[in-house]
Amino acid sequence: MNIKKWIAVAAACSAFTLSACGGKGETAANTDKVYRVAMNAEFAPFESMDSANNIEGFDVDLVNALAKAGNFKVEYKHQPWDSLFPGLSNGDADILASAVTITDERKQTMDFSEPYFEITQVILVPKGKDINSVEDLKQVKKVGVVTGQTGDFAASKILGNNNSKIARYETLPLVVKELENGGLDAVISDSAVIGNYIKNNSDKGFSMVAVPDFEVEHYGLAVRKGDTATQIMLNEALKKVRESGEYDKIYDKYFAKQ
């Protein structure tokens, strides 16, 4: 995996050590350590790049709030989605904060924080396409997904993993652009992301179809398998951020109803 420039974020105070579990040394985190947070910043509004190539979004604001509440430091790295999990495993990153859905399969190779966001898969449908159910989806010619994301798993479950109707793309912007250009009949992806796209592209006439066949899922912050200290640190910080009301403020910034 190519090593890209890390983007440092000042998200800590000046203490030298942190006891992450009620002051007990066995779970203490050292604030001299900078936790490397990797994400694929092509999934607005959770993570994307601004005009100055800085990573921004819900996940960034949340992790910054966790770092402040938990008294630890973080820095961010933007990289391709398919390199996130290998990078975590081999030590290139300490935390994945990239709208990662918690699944039983992923739990076999990594650990997760407590869930921090609830979503489901939905279908993005262009104007003129009559798709209202999974059965309708089975009749179309091409369904777009992002390779390895939960929408890919959902399409594979409905249509079969090797079905030629499934068109896989590296990023969400690429698959949505193909839908806009008429090369796809529909796209399957996360509800919050599709909702954000429709909100910012209302002139295109696209709609979001929710179907009961897609189960409710949750995002979590991923850490290396067995890294209990970091997992506990994140969970305790997340609890503080929720209890303080800071989580709700961040949520409303990105998802409040208009």
PDB file of C-alpha atoms in Angstrom:
ATOM      1  CA  MET A   1       0.000   0.000   0.000  1.00  0.00           C
ATOM      2  CA  ASN A   2       1.327   3.442  -0.878  1.00  0.00           C
ATOM      3  CA  ILE A   3       1.997   5.620   2.160  1.00  0.00           C
ATOM      4  CA  LYS A   4       0.274   8.987   1.802  1.00  0.00           C
ATOM      5  CA  LYS A   5       0.791  12.142   3.771  1.00  0.00           C
ATOM      6  CA  TRP A   6      -0.782  12.112   7.180  1.00  0.00           C
ATOM      7  CA  ILE A   7      -2.921  15.110   7.993  1.00  0.00           C
ATOM      8  CA  ALA A   8      -2.302  16.131  11.582  1.00  0.00           C
ATOM      9  CA  VAL A   9      -5.151  17.451  13.682  1.00  0.00           C
ATOM     10  CA  ALA A  10      -4.700  19.238  16.987  1.00  0.00           C
ATOM     11  CA  ALA A  11      -7.172  17.350  19.109  1.00  0.00           C
ATOM     12  CA  ALA A  12      -5.548  16.890  22.506  1.00  0.00           C
ATOM     13  CA  CYS A  13      -4.605  18.713  25.670  1.00  0.00           C
ATOM     14  CA  SER A  14      -1.216  18.816  27.369  1.00  0.00           C
ATOM     15  CA  ALA A  15      -1.397  15.974  29.891  1.00  0.00           C
ATOM     16  CA  PHE A  16       1.294  13.316  29.544  1.00  0.00           C
ATOM     17  CA  THR A  17      -0.735  10.215  30.319  1.00  0.00           C
ATOM     18  CA  LEU A  18      -4.333   9.081  30.241  1.00  0.00           C
ATOM     19  CA  SER A  19      -5.957   6.381  32.335  1.00  0.00           C
ATOM     20  CA  ALA A  20      -8.632   5.051  30.032  1.00  0.00           C
ATOM     21  CA  CYS A  21     -10.497   2.895  32.523  1.00  0.00           C
ATOM     22  CA  GLY A  22     -11.209   4.703  35.760  1.00  0.00           C
ATOM     23  CA  GLY A  23      -7.516   5.421  36.311  1.00  0.00           C
ATOM     24  CA  LYS A  24      -6.356   1.802  36.099  1.00  0.00           C
ATOM     25  CA  GLY A  25      -2.892   1.491  34.604  1.00  0.00           C
ATOM     26  CA  GLU A  26      -3.552  -1.614  32.521  1.00  0.00           C
ATOM     27  CA  THR A  27      -5.729   0.357  30.114  1.00  0.00           C
ATOM     28  CA  ALA A  28      -3.766   3.630  30.261  1.00  0.00           C
ATOM     29  CA  ALA A  29      -3.197   5.448  26.968  1.00  0.00           C
ATOM     30  CA  ASN A  30      -0.157   7.657  26.466  1.00  0.00           C
ATOM     31  CA  THR A  31      -1.081  11.100  25.140  1.00  0.00           C
ATOM     32  CA  ASP A  32       2.390  11.311  23.579  1.00  0.00           C
ATOM     33  CA  LYS A  33       1.153   8.702  21.099  1.00  0.00           C
ATOM     34  CA  VAL A  34      -0.698   9.980  18.053  1.00  0.00           C
ATOM     35  CA  TYR A  35      -3.462   7.603  16.964  1.00  0.00           C
ATOM     36  CA  ARG A  36      -3.460   7.282  13.180  1.00  0.00           C
ATOM     37  CA  VAL A  37      -7.019   7.400  11.866  1.00  0.00           C
ATOM     38  CA  ALA A  38      -7.491   6.112   8.308  1.00  0.00           C
ATOM     39  CA  MET A  39     -10.515   6.789   6.137  1.00  0.00           C
ATOM     40  CA  ASN A  40     -11.614   6.824   2.529  1.00  0.00           C
ATOM     41  CA  ALA A  41     -12.641  10.468   2.184  1.00  0.00           C
ATOM     42  CA  GLU A  42     -15.035   9.906  -0.710  1.00  0.00           C
ATOM     43  CA  PHE A  43     -18.187   9.207   1.273  1.00  0.00           C
ATOM     44  CA  ALA A  44     -19.861  12.508   2.108  1.00  0.00           C
ATOM     45  CA  PRO A  45     -21.153  13.586   4.516  1.00  0.00           C
ATOM     46  CA  PHE A  46     -19.136  11.192   6.693  1.00  0.00           C
ATOM     47  CA  GLU A  47     -15.758  11.944   5.138  1.00  0.00           C
ATOM     48  CA  SER A  48     -14.719  13.955   2.102  1.00  0.00           C
ATOM     49  CA  MET A  49     -12.006  16.366   0.963  1.00  0.00           C
ATOM     50  CA  ASP A  50     -12.543  20.133   1.000  1.00  0.00           C
ATOM     51  CA  SER A  51     -11.113  22.573  -1.562  1.00  0.00           C
ATOM     52  CA  ALA A  52      -7.835  22.712   0.368  1.00  0.00           C
ATOM     53  CA  ASN A  53      -7.534  18.890   0.433  1.00  0.00           C
ATOM     54  CA  ASN A  54      -8.315  18.654   4.123  1.00  0.00           C
ATOM     55  CA  ILE A  55     -10.512  15.797   5.322  1.00  0.00           C
ATOM     56  CA  GLU A  56     -13.855  16.896   6.717  1.00  0.00           C
ATOM     57  CA  GLY A  57     -17.191  15.365   7.659  1.00  0.00           C
ATOM     58  CA  PHE A  58     -19.250  13.769  10.399  1.00  0.00           C
ATOM     59  CA  ASP A  59     -16.673  11.092  11.240  1.00  0.00           C
ATOM     60  CA  VAL A  60     -13.900  13.695  11.474  1.00  0.00           C
ATOM     61  CA  ASP A  61     -15.890  15.937  13.798  1.00  0.00           C
ATOM     62  CA  LEU A  62     -16.899  12.954  15.923  1.00  0.00           C
ATOM     63  CA  VAL A  63     -13.354  11.607  16.281  1.00  0.00           C
ATOM     64  CA  ASN A  64     -12.092  15.117  17.121  1.00  0.00           C
ATOM     65  CA  ALA A  65     -14.725  15.283  19.855  1.00  0.00           C
ATOM     66  CA  LEU A  66     -13.696  11.836  21.124  1.00  0.00           C
ATOM     67  CA  ALA A  67     -10.044  12.906  21.223  1.00  0.00           C
ATOM     68  CA  LYS A  68     -10.927  15.993  23.232  1.00  0.00           C
ATOM     69  CA  ALA A  69     -13.168  14.063  25.631  1.00  0.00           C
ATOM     70  CA  GLY A  70     -10.684  11.201  25.998  1.00  0.00           C
ATOM     71  CA  ASN A  71      -7.541  13.351  26.108  1.00  0.00           C
ATOM     72  CA  PHE A  72      -5.702  11.685  23.216  1.00  0.00           C
ATOM     73  CA  LYS A  73      -4.248  12.840  19.906  1.00  0.00           C
ATOM     74  CA  VAL A  74      -5.242  11.883  16.377  1.00  0.00           C
ATOM     75  CA  GLU A  75      -4.162  12.452  12.807  1.00  0.00           C
ATOM     76  CA  TYR A  76      -6.004  11.539   9.629  1.00  0.00           C
ATOM     77  CA  LYS A  77      -5.069   9.704   6.473  1.00  0.00           C
ATOM     78  CA  HIS A  78      -7.120   9.506   3.270  1.00  0.00           C
ATOM     79  CA  GLN A  79      -6.619   6.307   1.283  1.00  0.00           C
ATOM     80  CA  PRO A  80      -8.514   3.928  -1.032  1.00  0.00           C
ATOM     81  CA  TRP A  81     -11.327   1.955   0.583  1.00  0.00           C
ATOM     82  CA  ASP A  82      -9.826  -1.424  -0.308  1.00  0.00           C
ATOM     83  CA  SER A  83      -6.577  -0.550   1.498  1.00  0.00           C
ATOM     84  CA  LEU A  84      -8.216   0.390   4.818  1.00  0.00           C
ATOM     85  CA  PHE A  85      -8.551  -3.078   6.322  1.00  0.00           C
ATOM     86  CA  PRO A  86      -5.092  -4.360   5.284  1.00  0.00           C
ATOM     87  CA  GLY A  87      -3.611  -1.101   6.587  1.00  0.00           C
ATOM     88  CA  LEU A  88      -5.240  -1.591   9.976  1.00  0.00           C
ATOM     89  CA  SER A  89      -4.079  -5.190  10.158  1.00  0.00           C
ATOM     90  CA  ASN A  90      -0.457  -4.482   9.265  1.00  0.00           C
ATOM     91  CA  GLY A  91      -0.105  -1.503  11.598  1.00  0.00           C
ATOM     92  CA  ASP A  92      -0.262   1.377   9.135  1.00  0.00           C
ATOM     93  CA  ALA A  93      -3.317   2.720  10.986  1.00  0.00           C
ATOM     94  CA  ASP A  94      -4.594   2.440  14.556  1.00  0.00           C
ATOM     95  CA  ILE A  95      -8.253   3.302  13.966  1.00  0.00           C
ATOM     96  CA  LEU A  96     -10.593   3.174  10.977  1.00  0.00           C
ATOM     97  CA  ALA A  97     -13.235   5.912  11.010  1.00  0.00           C
ATOM     98  CA  SER A  98     -14.780   5.567   7.579  1.00  0.00           C
ATOM     99  CA  ALA A  99     -18.463   4.690   7.972  1.00  0.00           C
ATOM    100  CA  VAL A 100     -17.439   1.073   8.500  1.00  0.00           C
ATOM    101  CA  THR A 101     -20.459  -1.176   8.980  1.00  0.00           C
ATOM    102  CA  ILE A 102     -20.124  -3.635  11.855  1.00  0.00           C
ATOM    103  CA  THR A 103     -20.594  -7.153  10.490  1.00  0.00           C
ATOM    104  CA  ASP A 104     -19.968 -10.616  11.919  1.00  0.00           C
ATOM    105  CA  GLU A 105     -17.497 -11.286   9.117  1.00  0.00           C
ATOM    106  CA  ARG A 106     -15.453  -8.184   9.897  1.00  0.00           C
ATOM    107  CA  LYS A 107     -15.479  -9.019  13.609  1.00  0.00           C
ATOM    108  CA  GLN A 108     -13.382 -12.069  12.782  1.00  0.00           C
ATOM    109  CA  THR A 109     -10.407  -9.910  11.790  1.00  0.00           C
ATOM    110  CA  MET A 110     -10.876  -6.643  13.697  1.00  0.00           C
ATOM    111  CA  ASP A 111     -12.556  -5.228  16.793  1.00  0.00           C
ATOM    112  CA  PHE A 112     -15.097  -2.405  16.926  1.00  0.00           C
ATOM    113  CA  SER A 113     -16.126   0.365  19.248  1.00  0.00           C
ATOM    114  CA  GLU A 114     -19.722   0.566  20.355  1.00  0.00           C
ATOM    115  CA  PRO A 115     -21.963   1.569  17.410  1.00  0.00           C
ATOM    116  CA  TYR A 116     -22.031   5.289  16.706  1.00  0.00           C
ATOM    117  CA  PHE A 117     -24.467   5.536  13.772  1.00  0.00           C
ATOM    118  CA  GLU A 118     -27.474   3.587  12.483  1.00  0.00           C
ATOM    119  CA  ILE A 119     -28.132   3.154   8.773  1.00  0.00           C
ATOM    120  CA  THR A 120     -29.725   0.840   6.242  1.00  0.00           C
ATOM    121  CA  GLN A 121     -29.105   0.197   2.569  1.00  0.00           C
ATOM    122  CA  VAL A 122     -31.348   2.029   0.115  1.00  0.00           C
ATOM    123  CA  ILE A 123     -31.743   2.248  -3.654  1.00  0.00           C
ATOM    124  CA  LEU A 124     -30.915   5.463  -5.497  1.00  0.00           C
ATOM    125  CA  VAL A 125     -33.255   5.657  -8.474  1.00  0.00           C
ATOM    126  CA  PRO A 126     -33.019   8.136 -11.380  1.00  0.00           C
ATOM    127  CA  LYS A 127     -36.023   9.954 -12.790  1.00  0.00           C
ATOM    128  CA  GLY A 128     -38.061   7.742 -15.117  1.00  0.00           C
ATOM    129  CA  LYS A 129     -37.089   4.427 -13.511  1.00  0.00           C
ATOM    130  CA  ASP A 130     -39.884   2.529 -11.754  1.00  0.00           C
ATOM    131  CA  ILE A 131     -38.077   0.696  -8.953  1.00  0.00           C
ATOM    132  CA  ASN A 132     -39.970   0.273  -5.698  1.00  0.00           C
ATOM    133  CA  SER A 133     -38.888  -3.119  -4.395  1.00  0.00           C
ATOM    134  CA  VAL A 134     -36.234  -5.795  -4.490  1.00  0.00           C
ATOM    135  CA  GLU A 135     -38.301  -7.646  -7.095  1.00  0.00           C
ATOM    136  CA  ASP A 136     -38.194  -4.551  -9.317  1.00  0.00           C
ATOM    137  CA  LEU A 137     -34.427  -4.395  -8.787  1.00  0.00           C
ATOM    138  CA  LYS A 138     -34.062  -7.935 -10.127  1.00  0.00           C
ATOM    139  CA  GLN A 139     -35.564  -6.853 -13.444  1.00  0.00           C
ATOM    140  CA  VAL A 140     -33.158  -4.008 -14.278  1.00  0.00           C
ATOM    141  CA  LYS A 141     -30.058  -4.324 -16.467  1.00  0.00           C
ATOM    142  CA  LYS A 142     -27.373  -2.756 -14.253  1.00  0.00           C
ATOM    143  CA  VAL A 143     -27.111  -2.028 -10.517  1.00  0.00           C
ATOM    144  CA  GLY A 144     -24.131  -0.023  -9.293  1.00  0.00           C
ATOM    145  CA  VAL A 145     -22.287  -0.548  -6.001  1.00  0.00           C
ATOM    146  CA  VAL A 146     -18.954   0.331  -4.417  1.00  0.00           C
ATOM    147  CA  THR A 147     -16.699  -2.722  -4.252  1.00  0.00           C
ATOM    148  CA  GLY A 148     -16.493  -4.198  -0.770  1.00  0.00           C
ATOM    149  CA  GLN A 149     -18.998  -1.838   0.823  1.00  0.00           C
ATOM    150  CA  THR A 150     -22.255  -2.982   2.369  1.00  0.00           C
ATOM    151  CA  GLY A 151     -24.224  -2.082  -0.761  1.00  0.00           C
ATOM    152  CA  ASP A 152     -22.082  -4.602  -2.625  1.00  0.00           C
ATOM    153  CA  PHE A 153     -22.989  -7.277  -0.074  1.00  0.00           C
ATOM    154  CA  ALA A 154     -26.685  -6.392  -0.370  1.00  0.00           C
ATOM    155  CA  ALA A 155     -26.631  -6.568  -4.177  1.00  0.00           C
ATOM    156  CA  SER A 156     -24.782  -9.881  -4.062  1.00  0.00           C
ATOM    157  CA  LYS A 157     -27.364 -11.296  -1.669  1.00  0.00           C
ATOM    158  CA  ILE A 158     -30.242 -10.221  -3.933  1.00  0.00           C
ATOM    159  CA  LEU A 159     -28.776 -10.945  -7.353  1.00  0.00           C
ATOM    160  CA  GLY A 160     -25.932 -13.387  -6.680  1.00  0.00           C
ATOM    161  CA  ASN A 161     -22.285 -12.480  -6.209  1.00  0.00           C
ATOM    162  CA  ASN A 162     -21.235 -13.132  -9.811  1.00  0.00           C
ATOM    163  CA  ASN A 163     -24.340 -11.718 -11.480  1.00  0.00           C
ATOM    164  CA  SER A 164     -23.378  -9.602 -14.507  1.00  0.00           C
ATOM    165  CA  LYS A 165     -26.073  -7.090 -13.530  1.00  0.00           C
ATOM    166  CA  ILE A 166     -23.868  -5.870 -10.671  1.00  0.00           C
ATOM    167  CA  ALA A 167     -21.457  -3.122 -11.728  1.00  0.00           C
ATOM    168  CA  ARG A 168     -18.726  -2.474  -9.145  1.00  0.00           C
ATOM    169  CA  TYR A 169     -16.843   0.816  -8.758  1.00  0.00           C
ATOM    170  CA  GLU A 170     -13.984   1.972  -6.561  1.00  0.00           C
ATOM    171  CA  THR A 171     -15.747   4.984  -5.008  1.00  0.00           C
ATOM    172  CA  LEU A 172     -19.241   6.334  -4.461  1.00  0.00           C
ATOM    173  CA  PRO A 173     -18.669   9.447  -6.631  1.00  0.00           C
ATOM    174  CA  LEU A 174     -17.732   7.190  -9.549  1.00  0.00           C
ATOM    175  CA  VAL A 175     -20.795   4.962  -9.267  1.00  0.00           C
ATOM    176  CA  VAL A 176     -23.151   7.925  -8.837  1.00  0.00           C
ATOM    177  CA  LYS A 177     -21.613   9.683 -11.842  1.00  0.00           C
ATOM    178  CA  GLU A 178     -22.276   6.572 -13.941  1.00  0.00           C
ATOM    179  CA  LEU A 179     -25.903   6.625 -12.769  1.00  0.00           C
ATOM    180  CA  GLU A 180     -26.172  10.291 -13.727  1.00  0.00           C
ATOM    181  CA  ASN A 181     -24.777   9.478 -17.172  1.00  0.00           C
ATOM    182  CA  GLY A 182     -27.383   6.774 -17.760  1.00  0.00           C
ATOM    183  CA  GLY A 183     -25.021   3.808 -17.551  1.00  0.00           C
ATOM    184  CA  LEU A 184     -26.837   2.308 -14.555  1.00  0.00           C
ATOM    185  CA  ASP A 185     -30.460   1.761 -13.608  1.00  0.00           C
ATOM    186  CA  ALA A 186     -29.937   2.090  -9.853  1.00  0.00           C
ATOM    187  CA  VAL A 187     -27.316   2.314  -7.105  1.00  0.00           C
ATOM    188  CA  ILE A 188     -27.371   0.614  -3.702  1.00  0.00           C
ATOM    189  CA  SER A 189     -25.620   2.390  -0.835  1.00  0.00           C
ATOM    190  CA  ASP A 190     -26.042   3.678   2.725  1.00  0.00           C
ATOM    191  CA  SER A 191     -29.175   5.663   3.547  1.00  0.00           C
ATOM    192  CA  ALA A 192     -27.456   8.700   5.077  1.00  0.00           C
ATOM    193  CA  VAL A 193     -25.048   9.042   2.154  1.00  0.00           C
ATOM    194  CA  ILE A 194     -27.766   8.694  -0.496  1.00  0.00           C
ATOM    195  CA  GLY A 195     -29.944  11.132   1.437  1.00  0.00           C
ATOM    196  CA  ASN A 196     -27.100  13.638   1.471  1.00  0.00           C
ATOM    197  CA  TYR A 197     -26.579  13.219  -2.276  1.00  0.00           C
ATOM    198  CA  ILE A 198     -30.265  13.811  -3.054  1.00  0.00           C
ATOM    199  CA  LYS A 199     -30.343  16.849  -0.763  1.00  0.00           C
ATOM    200  CA  ASN A 200     -27.423  18.441  -2.614  1.00  0.00           C
ATOM    201  CA  ASN A 201     -28.598  17.417  -6.096  1.00  0.00           C
ATOM    202  CA  SER A 202     -32.328  18.045  -5.961  1.00  0.00           C
ATOM    203  CA  ASP A 203     -32.326  19.320  -9.553  1.00  0.00           C
ATOM    204  CA  LYS A 204     -31.516  15.841 -10.904  1.00  0.00           C
ATOM    205  CA  GLY A 205     -34.862  14.356  -9.912  1.00  0.00           C
ATOM    206  CA  PHE A 206     -33.407  11.264  -8.217  1.00  0.00           C
ATOM    207  CA  SER A 207     -35.287   9.459  -5.458  1.00  0.00           C
ATOM    208  CA  MET A 208     -34.372   7.169  -2.582  1.00  0.00           C
ATOM    209  CA  VAL A 209     -36.245   3.891  -2.180  1.00  0.00           C
ATOM    210  CA  ALA A 210     -36.179   2.129   1.187  1.00  0.00           C
ATOM    211  CA  VAL A 211     -37.157  -1.538   1.139  1.00  0.00           C
ATOM    212  CA  PRO A 212     -37.797  -3.842   4.123  1.00  0.00           C
ATOM    213  CA  ASP A 213     -35.438  -6.470   2.711  1.00  0.00           C
ATOM    214  CA  PHE A 214     -32.446  -4.374   3.839  1.00  0.00           C
ATOM    215  CA  GLU A 215     -31.663  -4.782   7.542  1.00  0.00           C
ATOM    216  CA  VAL A 216     -30.749  -1.997   9.941  1.00  0.00           C
ATOM    217  CA  GLU A 217     -26.960  -1.764  10.336  1.00  0.00           C
ATOM    218  CA  HIS A 218     -24.504   0.194  12.474  1.00  0.00           C
ATOM    219  CA  TYR A 219     -21.202   1.960  11.940  1.00  0.00           C
ATOM    220  CA  GLY A 220     -18.351   1.439  14.367  1.00  0.00           C
ATOM    221  CA  LEU A 221     -14.765   2.598  14.770  1.00  0.00           C
ATOM    222  CA  ALA A 222     -12.514  -0.341  13.888  1.00  0.00           C
ATOM    223  CA  VAL A 223      -9.279  -1.204  15.700  1.00  0.00           C
ATOM    224  CA  ARG A 224      -6.820  -4.066  15.311  1.00  0.00           C
ATOM    225  CA  LYS A 225      -7.972  -7.409  16.614  1.00  0.00           C
ATOM    226  CA  GLY A 226      -7.057  -7.655  20.281  1.00  0.00           C
ATOM    227  CA  ASP A 227      -6.314  -3.931  20.748  1.00  0.00           C
ATOM    228  CA  THR A 228      -8.506  -3.750  23.823  1.00  0.00           C
ATOM    229  CA  ALA A 229      -6.869  -0.604  25.211  1.00  0.00           C
ATOM    230  CA  THR A 230      -7.772   1.486  22.165  1.00  0.00           C
ATOM    231  CA  GLN A 231     -11.228  -0.065  22.004  1.00  0.00           C
ATOM    232  CA  ILE A 232     -11.921   0.847  25.653  1.00  0.00           C
ATOM    233  CA  MET A 233     -10.483   4.337  25.163  1.00  0.00           C
ATOM    234  CA  LEU A 234     -12.833   4.978  22.243  1.00  0.00           C
ATOM    235  CA  ASN A 235     -15.880   3.546  24.010  1.00  0.00           C
ATOM    236  CA  GLU A 236     -15.325   5.667  27.117  1.00  0.00           C
ATOM    237  CA  ALA A 237     -14.795   8.791  25.017  1.00  0.00           C
ATOM    238  CA  LEU A 238     -17.921   8.020  22.959  1.00  0.00           C
ATOM    239  CA  LYS A 239     -19.937   7.671  26.145  1.00  0.00           C
ATOM    240  CA  LYS A 240     -18.729  11.076  27.347  1.00  0.00           C
ATOM    241  CA  VAL A 241     -19.491  12.729  24.017  1.00  0.00           C
ATOM    242  CA  ARG A 242     -23.013  11.304  24.012  1.00  0.00           C
ATOM    243  CA  GLU A 243     -23.699  12.267  27.625  1.00  0.00           C
ATOM    244  CA  SER A 244     -22.409  15.809  27.146  1.00  0.00           C
ATOM    245  CA  GLY A 245     -24.717  16.440  24.203  1.00  0.00           C
ATOM    246  CA  GLU A 246     -21.803  16.994  21.827  1.00  0.00           C
ATOM    247  CA  TYR A 247     -22.786  13.989  19.706  1.00  0.00           C
ATOM    248  CA  ASP A 248     -26.235  15.497  19.094  1.00  0.00           C
ATOM    249  CA  LYS A 249     -24.671  18.810  18.062  1.00  0.00           C
ATOM    250  CA  ILE A 250     -22.449  17.068  15.512  1.00  0.00           C
ATOM    251  CA  TYR A 251     -25.343  14.966  14.249  1.00  0.00           C
ATOM    252  CA  ASP A 252     -27.557  18.014  13.778  1.00  0.00           C
ATOM    253  CA  LYS A 253     -24.789  19.784  11.852  1.00  0.00           C
ATOM    254  CA  TYR A 254     -24.889  17.113   9.133  1.00  0.00           C
ATOM    255  CA  PHE A 255     -28.290  15.459   9.376  1.00  0.00           C
ATOM    256  CA  ALA A 256     -30.785  17.857  10.926  1.00  0.00           C
ATOM    257  CA  LYS A 257     -34.053  17.988   9.004  1.00  0.00           C
ATOM    258  CA  GLN A 258     -34.466  21.080   6.859  1.00  0.00           C
TER     259      GLN A 258
END
